[in-house]
Amino acid sequence: MQIELNSLYWPGTNPEAVRIHRACFEHIGVPVRYTEERIRHGRWMDRVIAERMDRDGIVAFVDIDALAYSRAAVENAFRYVERTKSFLGLAQSSNHLQTRMRIFAAPCFLVISKQAFDTLGRPSMMPRTFGDVAQELSTRADAVGFPYRTLYPTGFRELPPHGTPWRLGSYGHYGIGTDFEGGFFHNYYGREGRMDSISDAAAAIMNDSGQPATLPYMCRDEKFWTEISEKAPPPEPRLRKWARKLRRAFTR
């Protein structure tokens, strides 16, 4: 079984985040093909799939701020996809969209088999009106009852800047520096330069100490439902909103 991940980062990304990512995956013995390019995430994923899916049979992605605690974690994910001819990803919901309650296999760590991709009509990974990057894959699978696997979060290290955790459908919550079952970590704010959580996870990986059993915030903590989750995050400032839209327009 050949294991290889693909990761994208834009020019200007915090070089420390890239250094840590390379060091951690080299330490656990998992090869990663890096692309340094200013391109939309979904468009880059479509390109990688077009170039490698038919040849390799399995294509896998990992964000530049996502890590695996061991090679075994990555191998287990690949074995599942190879055995079931399906796909696997970290569970996420798009809190900024109307479909915020729908949980899908997110591209922060996503392994896709050619059989699943073909069966589901070779969907684009580009975001849609009612779906984030790569969400169309899970949307199509849900529509026809195609089985796949999502790995759920266990706990996280920090609350997002607005002070409330992100909601994961009806399951629970997640935040900055989230750990996932199966031995995975996603920072979520690595591109913005927040490095504390990444550094903590990287230290555990480099020291071979394994995934933490508990974290400051646990995803199934009921207090989030009764206290924190009742506080709606503030609306996005208009200037920031238009700046985000312009960035997307010029990276299509």
JSON list of C-alpha atoms in Angstrom, two decimals:
[
{"chain": "A", "resi": 1, "resn": "MET", "atom": "CA", "xyz": [0.00, 0.00, 0.00]},
{"chain": "A", "resi": 2, "resn": "GLN", "atom": "CA", "xyz": [1.53, 3.30, -1.13]},
{"chain": "A", "resi": 3, "resn": "ILE", "atom": "CA", "xyz": [1.02, 6.18, 1.29]},
{"chain": "A", "resi": 4, "resn": "GLU", "atom": "CA", "xyz": [1.44, 9.78, 0.21]},
{"chain": "A", "resi": 5, "resn": "LEU", "atom": "CA", "xyz": [-0.28, 13.03, 1.23]},
{"chain": "A", "resi": 6, "resn": "ASN", "atom": "CA", "xyz": [-0.69, 16.31, -0.66]},
{"chain": "A", "resi": 7, "resn": "SER", "atom": "CA", "xyz": [-0.53, 19.69, 1.06]},
{"chain": "A", "resi": 8, "resn": "LEU", "atom": "CA", "xyz": [-1.00, 23.26, -0.17]},
{"chain": "A", "resi": 9, "resn": "TYR", "atom": "CA", "xyz": [0.30, 26.48, 1.32]},
{"chain": "A", "resi": 10, "resn": "TRP", "atom": "CA", "xyz": [0.28, 29.99, -0.10]},
{"chain": "A", "resi": 11, "resn": "PRO", "atom": "CA", "xyz": [3.42, 32.11, -0.54]},
{"chain": "A", "resi": 12, "resn": "GLY", "atom": "CA", "xyz": [3.77, 34.17, 2.61]},
{"chain": "A", "resi": 13, "resn": "THR", "atom": "CA", "xyz": [2.51, 31.41, 4.91]},
{"chain": "A", "resi": 14, "resn": "ASN", "atom": "CA", "xyz": [4.28, 31.47, 8.26]},
{"chain": "A", "resi": 15, "resn": "PRO", "atom": "CA", "xyz": [7.51, 29.55, 7.48]},
{"chain": "A", "resi": 16, "resn": "GLU", "atom": "CA", "xyz": [7.50, 28.11, 11.00]},
{"chain": "A", "resi": 17, "resn": "ALA", "atom": "CA", "xyz": [4.18, 26.37, 10.26]},
{"chain": "A", "resi": 18, "resn": "VAL", "atom": "CA", "xyz": [5.66, 24.81, 7.12]},
{"chain": "A", "resi": 19, "resn": "ARG", "atom": "CA", "xyz": [8.85, 23.79, 8.95]},
{"chain": "A", "resi": 20, "resn": "ILE", "atom": "CA", "xyz": [6.88, 22.11, 11.75]},
{"chain": "A", "resi": 21, "resn": "HIS", "atom": "CA", "xyz": [4.64, 20.32, 9.27]},
{"chain": "A", "resi": 22, "resn": "ARG", "atom": "CA", "xyz": [7.58, 18.93, 7.31]},
{"chain": "A", "resi": 23, "resn": "ALA", "atom": "CA", "xyz": [9.46, 17.91, 10.46]},
{"chain": "A", "resi": 24, "resn": "CYS", "atom": "CA", "xyz": [6.48, 16.09, 11.99]},
{"chain": "A", "resi": 25, "resn": "PHE", "atom": "CA", "xyz": [5.59, 14.09, 8.89]},
{"chain": "A", "resi": 26, "resn": "GLU", "atom": "CA", "xyz": [9.23, 13.24, 8.24]},
{"chain": "A", "resi": 27, "resn": "HIS", "atom": "CA", "xyz": [9.49, 12.07, 11.86]},
{"chain": "A", "resi": 28, "resn": "ILE", "atom": "CA", "xyz": [6.57, 9.65, 11.52]},
{"chain": "A", "resi": 29, "resn": "GLY", "atom": "CA", "xyz": [7.74, 8.52, 8.08]},
{"chain": "A", "resi": 30, "resn": "VAL", "atom": "CA", "xyz": [4.83, 9.75, 5.95]},
{"chain": "A", "resi": 31, "resn": "PRO", "atom": "CA", "xyz": [5.77, 11.42, 2.62]},
{"chain": "A", "resi": 32, "resn": "VAL", "atom": "CA", "xyz": [4.02, 14.68, 1.73]},
{"chain": "A", "resi": 33, "resn": "ARG", "atom": "CA", "xyz": [3.99, 16.43, -1.66]},
{"chain": "A", "resi": 34, "resn": "TYR", "atom": "CA", "xyz": [3.95, 20.17, -1.01]},
{"chain": "A", "resi": 35, "resn": "THR", "atom": "CA", "xyz": [2.61, 22.85, -3.33]},
{"chain": "A", "resi": 36, "resn": "GLU", "atom": "CA", "xyz": [3.52, 26.49, -2.66]},
{"chain": "A", "resi": 37, "resn": "GLU", "atom": "CA", "xyz": [1.11, 28.46, -4.83]},
{"chain": "A", "resi": 38, "resn": "ARG", "atom": "CA", "xyz": [-1.58, 31.12, -4.49]},
{"chain": "A", "resi": 39, "resn": "ILE", "atom": "CA", "xyz": [-4.56, 29.13, -5.73]},
{"chain": "A", "resi": 40, "resn": "ARG", "atom": "CA", "xyz": [-7.99, 28.39, -4.34]},
{"chain": "A", "resi": 41, "resn": "HIS", "atom": "CA", "xyz": [-7.99, 25.29, -2.17]},
{"chain": "A", "resi": 42, "resn": "GLY", "atom": "CA", "xyz": [-10.74, 23.48, -4.09]},
{"chain": "A", "resi": 43, "resn": "ARG", "atom": "CA", "xyz": [-9.24, 24.30, -7.48]},
{"chain": "A", "resi": 44, "resn": "TRP", "atom": "CA", "xyz": [-5.87, 22.91, -6.35]},
{"chain": "A", "resi": 45, "resn": "MET", "atom": "CA", "xyz": [-7.55, 19.73, -5.06]},
{"chain": "A", "resi": 46, "resn": "ASP", "atom": "CA", "xyz": [-9.31, 19.26, -8.40]},
{"chain": "A", "resi": 47, "resn": "ARG", "atom": "CA", "xyz": [-5.97, 19.60, -10.16]},
{"chain": "A", "resi": 48, "resn": "VAL", "atom": "CA", "xyz": [-4.24, 17.06, -7.92]},
{"chain": "A", "resi": 49, "resn": "ILE", "atom": "CA", "xyz": [-7.08, 14.59, -8.39]},
{"chain": "A", "resi": 50, "resn": "ALA", "atom": "CA", "xyz": [-7.03, 15.05, -12.18]},
{"chain": "A", "resi": 51, "resn": "GLU", "atom": "CA", "xyz": [-3.27, 14.46, -12.25]},
{"chain": "A", "resi": 52, "resn": "ARG", "atom": "CA", "xyz": [-3.03, 11.49, -9.87]},
{"chain": "A", "resi": 53, "resn": "MET", "atom": "CA", "xyz": [-6.35, 9.75, -9.15]},
{"chain": "A", "resi": 54, "resn": "ASP", "atom": "CA", "xyz": [-6.52, 7.50, -12.21]},
{"chain": "A", "resi": 55, "resn": "ARG", "atom": "CA", "xyz": [-2.88, 6.50, -11.79]},
{"chain": "A", "resi": 56, "resn": "ASP", "atom": "CA", "xyz": [-2.66, 6.06, -8.01]},
{"chain": "A", "resi": 57, "resn": "GLY", "atom": "CA", "xyz": [-6.17, 4.84, -7.17]},
{"chain": "A", "resi": 58, "resn": "ILE", "atom": "CA", "xyz": [-6.14, 6.77, -3.86]},
{"chain": "A", "resi": 59, "resn": "VAL", "atom": "CA", "xyz": [-5.49, 10.48, -3.39]},
{"chain": "A", "resi": 60, "resn": "ALA", "atom": "CA", "xyz": [-5.05, 12.04, 0.05]},
{"chain": "A", "resi": 61, "resn": "PHE", "atom": "CA", "xyz": [-4.86, 15.61, 1.34]},
{"chain": "A", "resi": 62, "resn": "VAL", "atom": "CA", "xyz": [-3.67, 17.26, 4.54]},
{"chain": "A", "resi": 63, "resn": "ASP", "atom": "CA", "xyz": [-3.78, 20.95, 5.48]},
{"chain": "A", "resi": 64, "resn": "ILE", "atom": "CA", "xyz": [-0.56, 22.76, 6.33]},
{"chain": "A", "resi": 65, "resn": "ASP", "atom": "CA", "xyz": [-1.90, 23.23, 9.88]},
{"chain": "A", "resi": 66, "resn": "ALA", "atom": "CA", "xyz": [-3.07, 19.62, 10.30]},
{"chain": "A", "resi": 67, "resn": "LEU", "atom": "CA", "xyz": [-0.90, 16.81, 11.69]},
{"chain": "A", "resi": 68, "resn": "ALA", "atom": "CA", "xyz": [-0.99, 13.08, 12.42]},
{"chain": "A", "resi": 69, "resn": "TYR", "atom": "CA", "xyz": [0.31, 11.79, 15.73]},
{"chain": "A", "resi": 70, "resn": "SER", "atom": "CA", "xyz": [1.77, 8.64, 14.17]},
{"chain": "A", "resi": 71, "resn": "ARG", "atom": "CA", "xyz": [2.31, 6.80, 10.91]},
{"chain": "A", "resi": 72, "resn": "ALA", "atom": "CA", "xyz": [-0.16, 4.19, 12.16]},
{"chain": "A", "resi": 73, "resn": "ALA", "atom": "CA", "xyz": [-2.92, 6.81, 12.18]},
{"chain": "A", "resi": 74, "resn": "VAL", "atom": "CA", "xyz": [-2.34, 7.55, 8.49]},
{"chain": "A", "resi": 75, "resn": "GLU", "atom": "CA", "xyz": [-1.95, 3.87, 7.61]},
{"chain": "A", "resi": 76, "resn": "ASN", "atom": "CA", "xyz": [-5.26, 3.03, 9.30]},
{"chain": "A", "resi": 77, "resn": "ALA", "atom": "CA", "xyz": [-7.02, 5.71, 7.28]},
{"chain": "A", "resi": 78, "resn": "PHE", "atom": "CA", "xyz": [-5.55, 4.41, 4.02]},
{"chain": "A", "resi": 79, "resn": "ARG", "atom": "CA", "xyz": [-6.41, 0.81, 4.94]},
{"chain": "A", "resi": 80, "resn": "TYR", "atom": "CA", "xyz": [-10.03, 1.74, 5.55]},
{"chain": "A", "resi": 81, "resn": "VAL", "atom": "CA", "xyz": [-10.29, 3.52, 2.19]},
{"chain": "A", "resi": 82, "resn": "GLU", "atom": "CA", "xyz": [-8.49, 0.73, 0.35]},
{"chain": "A", "resi": 83, "resn": "ARG", "atom": "CA", "xyz": [-10.64, -1.99, 1.94]},
{"chain": "A", "resi": 84, "resn": "THR", "atom": "CA", "xyz": [-14.01, -0.25, 1.56]},
{"chain": "A", "resi": 85, "resn": "LYS", "atom": "CA", "xyz": [-13.33, 1.57, -1.75]},
{"chain": "A", "resi": 86, "resn": "SER", "atom": "CA", "xyz": [-14.73, 4.66, -0.05]},
{"chain": "A", "resi": 87, "resn": "PHE", "atom": "CA", "xyz": [-13.35, 7.86, 1.53]},
{"chain": "A", "resi": 88, "resn": "LEU", "atom": "CA", "xyz": [-12.47, 9.14, 4.99]},
{"chain": "A", "resi": 89, "resn": "GLY", "atom": "CA", "xyz": [-11.99, 12.60, 6.47]},
{"chain": "A", "resi": 90, "resn": "LEU", "atom": "CA", "xyz": [-12.05, 14.64, 9.66]},
{"chain": "A", "resi": 91, "resn": "ALA", "atom": "CA", "xyz": [-15.56, 15.67, 10.70]},
{"chain": "A", "resi": 92, "resn": "GLN", "atom": "CA", "xyz": [-16.43, 19.31, 10.18]},
{"chain": "A", "resi": 93, "resn": "SER", "atom": "CA", "xyz": [-19.47, 21.54, 9.68]},
{"chain": "A", "resi": 94, "resn": "SER", "atom": "CA", "xyz": [-19.53, 24.89, 7.88]},
{"chain": "A", "resi": 95, "resn": "ASN", "atom": "CA", "xyz": [-20.72, 27.29, 10.58]},
{"chain": "A", "resi": 96, "resn": "HIS", "atom": "CA", "xyz": [-20.77, 30.20, 8.10]},
{"chain": "A", "resi": 97, "resn": "LEU", "atom": "CA", "xyz": [-23.25, 28.53, 5.71]},
{"chain": "A", "resi": 98, "resn": "GLN", "atom": "CA", "xyz": [-26.95, 27.75, 5.85]},
{"chain": "A", "resi": 99, "resn": "THR", "atom": "CA", "xyz": [-26.03, 24.06, 5.93]},
{"chain": "A", "resi": 100, "resn": "ARG", "atom": "CA", "xyz": [-24.12, 24.58, 9.17]},
{"chain": "A", "resi": 101, "resn": "MET", "atom": "CA", "xyz": [-25.74, 21.53, 10.82]},
{"chain": "A", "resi": 102, "resn": "ARG", "atom": "CA", "xyz": [-24.48, 19.10, 8.16]},
{"chain": "A", "resi": 103, "resn": "ILE", "atom": "CA", "xyz": [-21.35, 17.20, 9.09]},
{"chain": "A", "resi": 104, "resn": "PHE", "atom": "CA", "xyz": [-19.01, 16.20, 6.26]},
{"chain": "A", "resi": 105, "resn": "ALA", "atom": "CA", "xyz": [-15.57, 14.70, 5.63]},
{"chain": "A", "resi": 106, "resn": "ALA", "atom": "CA", "xyz": [-13.39, 17.80, 5.48]},
{"chain": "A", "resi": 107, "resn": "PRO", "atom": "CA", "xyz": [-10.25, 18.33, 3.37]},
{"chain": "A", "resi": 108, "resn": "CYS", "atom": "CA", "xyz": [-8.02, 19.14, 6.37]},
{"chain": "A", "resi": 109, "resn": "PHE", "atom": "CA", "xyz": [-7.30, 15.39, 6.24]},
{"chain": "A", "resi": 110, "resn": "LEU", "atom": "CA", "xyz": [-9.12, 13.55, 3.47]},
{"chain": "A", "resi": 111, "resn": "VAL", "atom": "CA", "xyz": [-8.40, 10.22, 1.75]},
{"chain": "A", "resi": 112, "resn": "ILE", "atom": "CA", "xyz": [-10.43, 9.37, -1.38]},
{"chain": "A", "resi": 113, "resn": "SER", "atom": "CA", "xyz": [-10.50, 6.17, -3.43]},
{"chain": "A", "resi": 114, "resn": "LYS", "atom": "CA", "xyz": [-10.96, 6.21, -7.18]},
{"chain": "A", "resi": 115, "resn": "GLN", "atom": "CA", "xyz": [-13.94, 3.86, -6.89]},
{"chain": "A", "resi": 116, "resn": "ALA", "atom": "CA", "xyz": [-15.80, 6.26, -4.57]},
{"chain": "A", "resi": 117, "resn": "PHE", "atom": "CA", "xyz": [-14.88, 9.27, -6.68]},
{"chain": "A", "resi": 118, "resn": "ASP", "atom": "CA", "xyz": [-16.16, 7.59, -9.86]},
{"chain": "A", "resi": 119, "resn": "THR", "atom": "CA", "xyz": [-19.30, 6.21, -8.21]},
{"chain": "A", "resi": 120, "resn": "LEU", "atom": "CA", "xyz": [-20.23, 9.68, -6.95]},
{"chain": "A", "resi": 121, "resn": "GLY", "atom": "CA", "xyz": [-19.83, 11.26, -10.38]},
{"chain": "A", "resi": 122, "resn": "ARG", "atom": "CA", "xyz": [-16.31, 12.71, -9.94]},
{"chain": "A", "resi": 123, "resn": "PRO", "atom": "CA", "xyz": [-17.49, 15.82, -8.05]},
{"chain": "A", "resi": 124, "resn": "SER", "atom": "CA", "xyz": [-15.47, 19.03, -7.96]},
{"chain": "A", "resi": 125, "resn": "MET", "atom": "CA", "xyz": [-13.86, 19.98, -4.66]},
{"chain": "A", "resi": 126, "resn": "MET", "atom": "CA", "xyz": [-14.72, 23.65, -5.19]},
{"chain": "A", "resi": 127, "resn": "PRO", "atom": "CA", "xyz": [-17.05, 25.24, -2.61]},
{"chain": "A", "resi": 128, "resn": "ARG", "atom": "CA", "xyz": [-20.69, 25.76, -3.55]},
{"chain": "A", "resi": 129, "resn": "THR", "atom": "CA", "xyz": [-23.49, 27.97, -2.28]},
{"chain": "A", "resi": 130, "resn": "PHE", "atom": "CA", "xyz": [-24.53, 25.30, 0.21]},
{"chain": "A", "resi": 131, "resn": "GLY", "atom": "CA", "xyz": [-21.21, 23.57, 0.76]},
{"chain": "A", "resi": 132, "resn": "ASP", "atom": "CA", "xyz": [-17.61, 24.29, 1.69]},
{"chain": "A", "resi": 133, "resn": "VAL", "atom": "CA", "xyz": [-14.44, 22.96, 0.04]},
{"chain": "A", "resi": 134, "resn": "ALA", "atom": "CA", "xyz": [-14.82, 19.22, -0.74]},
{"chain": "A", "resi": 135, "resn": "GLN", "atom": "CA", "xyz": [-18.24, 19.09, 0.92]},
{"chain": "A", "resi": 136, "resn": "GLU", "atom": "CA", "xyz": [-19.93, 18.05, -2.33]},
{"chain": "A", "resi": 137, "resn": "LEU", "atom": "CA", "xyz": [-18.27, 14.64, -2.00]},
{"chain": "A", "resi": 138, "resn": "SER", "atom": "CA", "xyz": [-20.08, 13.94, 1.28]},
{"chain": "A", "resi": 139, "resn": "THR", "atom": "CA", "xyz": [-23.29, 15.60, 0.06]},
{"chain": "A", "resi": 140, "resn": "ARG", "atom": "CA", "xyz": [-23.51, 13.22, -2.89]},
{"chain": "A", "resi": 141, "resn": "ALA", "atom": "CA", "xyz": [-22.66, 10.24, -0.71]},
{"chain": "A", "resi": 142, "resn": "ASP", "atom": "CA", "xyz": [-25.40, 11.17, 1.77]},
{"chain": "A", "resi": 143, "resn": "ALA", "atom": "CA", "xyz": [-27.93, 11.62, -1.04]},
{"chain": "A", "resi": 144, "resn": "VAL", "atom": "CA", "xyz": [-27.47, 8.07, -2.34]},
{"chain": "A", "resi": 145, "resn": "GLY", "atom": "CA", "xyz": [-26.59, 6.33, 0.91]},
{"chain": "A", "resi": 146, "resn": "PHE", "atom": "CA", "xyz": [-22.96, 5.72, -0.04]},
{"chain": "A", "resi": 147, "resn": "PRO", "atom": "CA", "xyz": [-21.05, 4.73, 3.14]},
{"chain": "A", "resi": 148, "resn": "TYR", "atom": "CA", "xyz": [-17.95, 6.66, 4.21]},
{"chain": "A", "resi": 149, "resn": "ARG", "atom": "CA", "xyz": [-16.22, 7.51, 7.47]},
{"chain": "A", "resi": 150, "resn": "THR", "atom": "CA", "xyz": [-15.71, 10.73, 9.41]},
{"chain": "A", "resi": 151, "resn": "LEU", "atom": "CA", "xyz": [-13.36, 10.94, 12.39]},
{"chain": "A", "resi": 152, "resn": "TYR", "atom": "CA", "xyz": [-14.87, 13.03, 15.18]},
{"chain": "A", "resi": 153, "resn": "PRO", "atom": "CA", "xyz": [-13.15, 15.56, 17.45]},
{"chain": "A", "resi": 154, "resn": "THR", "atom": "CA", "xyz": [-12.36, 14.69, 21.05]},
{"chain": "A", "resi": 155, "resn": "GLY", "atom": "CA", "xyz": [-11.19, 18.01, 22.48]},
{"chain": "A", "resi": 156, "resn": "PHE", "atom": "CA", "xyz": [-9.55, 21.35, 21.73]},
{"chain": "A", "resi": 157, "resn": "ARG", "atom": "CA", "xyz": [-7.08, 23.78, 23.25]},
{"chain": "A", "resi": 158, "resn": "GLU", "atom": "CA", "xyz": [-8.46, 27.29, 22.62]},
{"chain": "A", "resi": 159, "resn": "LEU", "atom": "CA", "xyz": [-11.73, 29.03, 21.93]},
{"chain": "A", "resi": 160, "resn": "PRO", "atom": "CA", "xyz": [-11.98, 30.90, 18.61]},
{"chain": "A", "resi": 161, "resn": "PRO", "atom": "CA", "xyz": [-11.40, 34.69, 18.74]},
{"chain": "A", "resi": 162, "resn": "HIS", "atom": "CA", "xyz": [-15.10, 35.49, 19.15]},
{"chain": "A", "resi": 163, "resn": "GLY", "atom": "CA", "xyz": [-15.15, 33.43, 22.36]},
{"chain": "A", "resi": 164, "resn": "THR", "atom": "CA", "xyz": [-17.54, 30.65, 21.37]},
{"chain": "A", "resi": 165, "resn": "PRO", "atom": "CA", "xyz": [-16.63, 27.20, 20.00]},
{"chain": "A", "resi": 166, "resn": "TRP", "atom": "CA", "xyz": [-17.67, 26.11, 16.53]},
{"chain": "A", "resi": 167, "resn": "ARG", "atom": "CA", "xyz": [-20.65, 23.82, 16.51]},
{"chain": "A", "resi": 168, "resn": "LEU", "atom": "CA", "xyz": [-20.33, 20.38, 14.94]},
{"chain": "A", "resi": 169, "resn": "GLY", "atom": "CA", "xyz": [-23.93, 19.71, 13.99]},
{"chain": "A", "resi": 170, "resn": "SER", "atom": "CA", "xyz": [-25.71, 17.88, 16.80]},
{"chain": "A", "resi": 171, "resn": "TYR", "atom": "CA", "xyz": [-22.52, 16.11, 17.91]},
{"chain": "A", "resi": 172, "resn": "GLY", "atom": "CA", "xyz": [-20.66, 18.73, 19.93]},
{"chain": "A", "resi": 173, "resn": "HIS", "atom": "CA", "xyz": [-18.15, 21.53, 19.42]},
{"chain": "A", "resi": 174, "resn": "TYR", "atom": "CA", "xyz": [-14.60, 22.15, 18.26]},
{"chain": "A", "resi": 175, "resn": "GLY", "atom": "CA", "xyz": [-12.14, 25.05, 18.30]},
{"chain": "A", "resi": 176, "resn": "ILE", "atom": "CA", "xyz": [-8.54, 26.09, 17.78]},
{"chain": "A", "resi": 177, "resn": "GLY", "atom": "CA", "xyz": [-6.15, 23.18, 18.15]},
{"chain": "A", "resi": 178, "resn": "THR", "atom": "CA", "xyz": [-8.64, 20.32, 17.88]},
{"chain": "A", "resi": 179, "resn": "ASP", "atom": "CA", "xyz": [-7.69, 16.66, 18.32]},
{"chain": "A", "resi": 180, "resn": "PHE", "atom": "CA", "xyz": [-9.63, 13.98, 16.42]},
{"chain": "A", "resi": 181, "resn": "GLU", "atom": "CA", "xyz": [-10.18, 10.31, 17.10]},
{"chain": "A", "resi": 182, "resn": "GLY", "atom": "CA", "xyz": [-7.76, 8.07, 15.27]},
{"chain": "A", "resi": 183, "resn": "GLY", "atom": "CA", "xyz": [-4.73, 10.23, 16.03]},
{"chain": "A", "resi": 184, "resn": "PHE", "atom": "CA", "xyz": [-5.15, 13.53, 14.14]},
{"chain": "A", "resi": 185, "resn": "PHE", "atom": "CA", "xyz": [-4.84, 17.24, 14.90]},
{"chain": "A", "resi": 186, "resn": "HIS", "atom": "CA", "xyz": [-6.05, 20.37, 13.12]},
{"chain": "A", "resi": 187, "resn": "ASN", "atom": "CA", "xyz": [-5.19, 23.86, 14.27]},
{"chain": "A", "resi": 188, "resn": "TYR", "atom": "CA", "xyz": [-7.72, 25.81, 12.11]},
{"chain": "A", "resi": 189, "resn": "TYR", "atom": "CA", "xyz": [-5.89, 29.12, 12.59]},
{"chain": "A", "resi": 190, "resn": "GLY", "atom": "CA", "xyz": [-2.41, 28.10, 11.43]},
{"chain": "A", "resi": 191, "resn": "ARG", "atom": "CA", "xyz": [-2.59, 30.23, 8.30]},
{"chain": "A", "resi": 192, "resn": "GLU", "atom": "CA", "xyz": [-3.25, 33.27, 10.47]},
{"chain": "A", "resi": 193, "resn": "GLY", "atom": "CA", "xyz": [-0.05, 32.67, 12.42]},
{"chain": "A", "resi": 194, "resn": "ARG", "atom": "CA", "xyz": [-1.46, 31.24, 15.68]},
{"chain": "A", "resi": 195, "resn": "MET", "atom": "CA", "xyz": [1.22, 28.70, 16.52]},
{"chain": "A", "resi": 196, "resn": "ASP", "atom": "CA", "xyz": [0.79, 27.72, 20.19]},
{"chain": "A", "resi": 197, "resn": "SER", "atom": "CA", "xyz": [-1.54, 24.80, 19.57]},
{"chain": "A", "resi": 198, "resn": "ILE", "atom": "CA", "xyz": [0.50, 23.54, 16.62]},
{"chain": "A", "resi": 199, "resn": "SER", "atom": "CA", "xyz": [3.66, 23.69, 18.71]},
{"chain": "A", "resi": 200, "resn": "ASP", "atom": "CA", "xyz": [2.01, 21.66, 21.49]},
{"chain": "A", "resi": 201, "resn": "ALA", "atom": "CA", "xyz": [0.87, 18.94, 19.09]},
{"chain": "A", "resi": 202, "resn": "ALA", "atom": "CA", "xyz": [4.22, 18.93, 17.29]},
{"chain": "A", "resi": 203, "resn": "ALA", "atom": "CA", "xyz": [6.09, 18.45, 20.57]},
{"chain": "A", "resi": 204, "resn": "ALA", "atom": "CA", "xyz": [3.99, 15.37, 21.34]},
{"chain": "A", "resi": 205, "resn": "ILE", "atom": "CA", "xyz": [4.69, 13.98, 17.87]},
{"chain": "A", "resi": 206, "resn": "MET", "atom": "CA", "xyz": [8.43, 14.64, 17.93]},
{"chain": "A", "resi": 207, "resn": "ASN", "atom": "CA", "xyz": [8.72, 13.15, 21.44]},
{"chain": "A", "resi": 208, "resn": "ASP", "atom": "CA", "xyz": [6.63, 10.10, 20.47]},
{"chain": "A", "resi": 209, "resn": "SER", "atom": "CA", "xyz": [4.43, 10.75, 23.49]},
{"chain": "A", "resi": 210, "resn": "GLY", "atom": "CA", "xyz": [1.18, 10.11, 21.60]},
{"chain": "A", "resi": 211, "resn": "GLN", "atom": "CA", "xyz": [-2.13, 11.91, 21.42]},
{"chain": "A", "resi": 212, "resn": "PRO", "atom": "CA", "xyz": [-3.28, 13.60, 24.66]},
{"chain": "A", "resi": 213, "resn": "ALA", "atom": "CA", "xyz": [-6.13, 11.84, 26.44]},
{"chain": "A", "resi": 214, "resn": "THR", "atom": "CA", "xyz": [-7.69, 15.11, 27.59]},
{"chain": "A", "resi": 215, "resn": "LEU", "atom": "CA", "xyz": [-7.53, 18.75, 26.52]},
{"chain": "A", "resi": 216, "resn": "PRO", "atom": "CA", "xyz": [-8.66, 22.06, 28.11]},
{"chain": "A", "resi": 217, "resn": "TYR", "atom": "CA", "xyz": [-12.02, 21.83, 26.31]},
{"chain": "A", "resi": 218, "resn": "MET", "atom": "CA", "xyz": [-13.73, 18.52, 25.56]},
{"chain": "A", "resi": 219, "resn": "CYS", "atom": "CA", "xyz": [-15.99, 18.42, 22.50]},
{"chain": "A", "resi": 220, "resn": "ARG", "atom": "CA", "xyz": [-18.89, 16.66, 24.22]},
{"chain": "A", "resi": 221, "resn": "ASP", "atom": "CA", "xyz": [-18.93, 18.93, 27.28]},
{"chain": "A", "resi": 222, "resn": "GLU", "atom": "CA", "xyz": [-22.59, 19.70, 27.92]},
{"chain": "A", "resi": 223, "resn": "LYS", "atom": "CA", "xyz": [-21.84, 23.18, 29.29]},
{"chain": "A", "resi": 224, "resn": "PHE", "atom": "CA", "xyz": [-21.30, 24.37, 25.72]},
{"chain": "A", "resi": 225, "resn": "TRP", "atom": "CA", "xyz": [-24.92, 23.59, 24.93]},
{"chain": "A", "resi": 226, "resn": "THR", "atom": "CA", "xyz": [-26.29, 25.40, 27.96]},
{"chain": "A", "resi": 227, "resn": "GLU", "atom": "CA", "xyz": [-23.84, 28.29, 28.30]},
{"chain": "A", "resi": 228, "resn": "ILE", "atom": "CA", "xyz": [-21.32, 29.09, 25.58]},
{"chain": "A", "resi": 229, "resn": "SER", "atom": "CA", "xyz": [-23.27, 27.97, 22.51]},
{"chain": "A", "resi": 230, "resn": "GLU", "atom": "CA", "xyz": [-26.15, 30.32, 23.38]},
{"chain": "A", "resi": 231, "resn": "LYS", "atom": "CA", "xyz": [-23.89, 33.31, 22.70]},
{"chain": "A", "resi": 232, "resn": "ALA", "atom": "CA", "xyz": [-23.99, 34.07, 19.01]},
{"chain": "A", "resi": 233, "resn": "PRO", "atom": "CA", "xyz": [-20.64, 35.18, 17.55]},
{"chain": "A", "resi": 234, "resn": "PRO", "atom": "CA", "xyz": [-20.50, 38.82, 16.44]},
{"chain": "A", "resi": 235, "resn": "PRO", "atom": "CA", "xyz": [-21.14, 39.53, 12.75]},
{"chain": "A", "resi": 236, "resn": "GLU", "atom": "CA", "xyz": [-18.10, 39.71, 10.53]},
{"chain": "A", "resi": 237, "resn": "PRO", "atom": "CA", "xyz": [-16.95, 43.32, 10.07]},
{"chain": "A", "resi": 238, "resn": "ARG", "atom": "CA", "xyz": [-18.01, 44.63, 6.67]},
{"chain": "A", "resi": 239, "resn": "LEU", "atom": "CA", "xyz": [-14.47, 45.61, 5.65]},
{"chain": "A", "resi": 240, "resn": "ARG", "atom": "CA", "xyz": [-13.12, 42.17, 6.52]},
{"chain": "A", "resi": 241, "resn": "LYS", "atom": "CA", "xyz": [-16.01, 40.51, 4.70]},
{"chain": "A", "resi": 242, "resn": "TRP", "atom": "CA", "xyz": [-15.32, 42.38, 1.45]},
{"chain": "A", "resi": 243, "resn": "ALA", "atom": "CA", "xyz": [-11.57, 41.83, 1.77]},
{"chain": "A", "resi": 244, "resn": "ARG", "atom": "CA", "xyz": [-12.23, 38.09, 2.02]},
{"chain": "A", "resi": 245, "resn": "LYS", "atom": "CA", "xyz": [-14.48, 38.18, -1.05]},
{"chain": "A", "resi": 246, "resn": "LEU", "atom": "CA", "xyz": [-11.85, 40.07, -3.04]},
{"chain": "A", "resi": 247, "resn": "ARG", "atom": "CA", "xyz": [-9.14, 37.56, -2.09]},
{"chain": "A", "resi": 248, "resn": "ARG", "atom": "CA", "xyz": [-11.34, 34.74, -3.33]},
{"chain": "A", "resi": 249, "resn": "ALA", "atom": "CA", "xyz": [-12.17, 36.58, -6.56]},
{"chain": "A", "resi": 250, "resn": "PHE", "atom": "CA", "xyz": [-8.51, 37.06, -7.42]},
{"chain": "A", "resi": 251, "resn": "THR", "atom": "CA", "xyz": [-7.44, 33.47, -6.62]},
{"chain": "A", "resi": 252, "resn": "ARG", "atom": "CA", "xyz": [-9.97, 31.63, -8.78]}
]
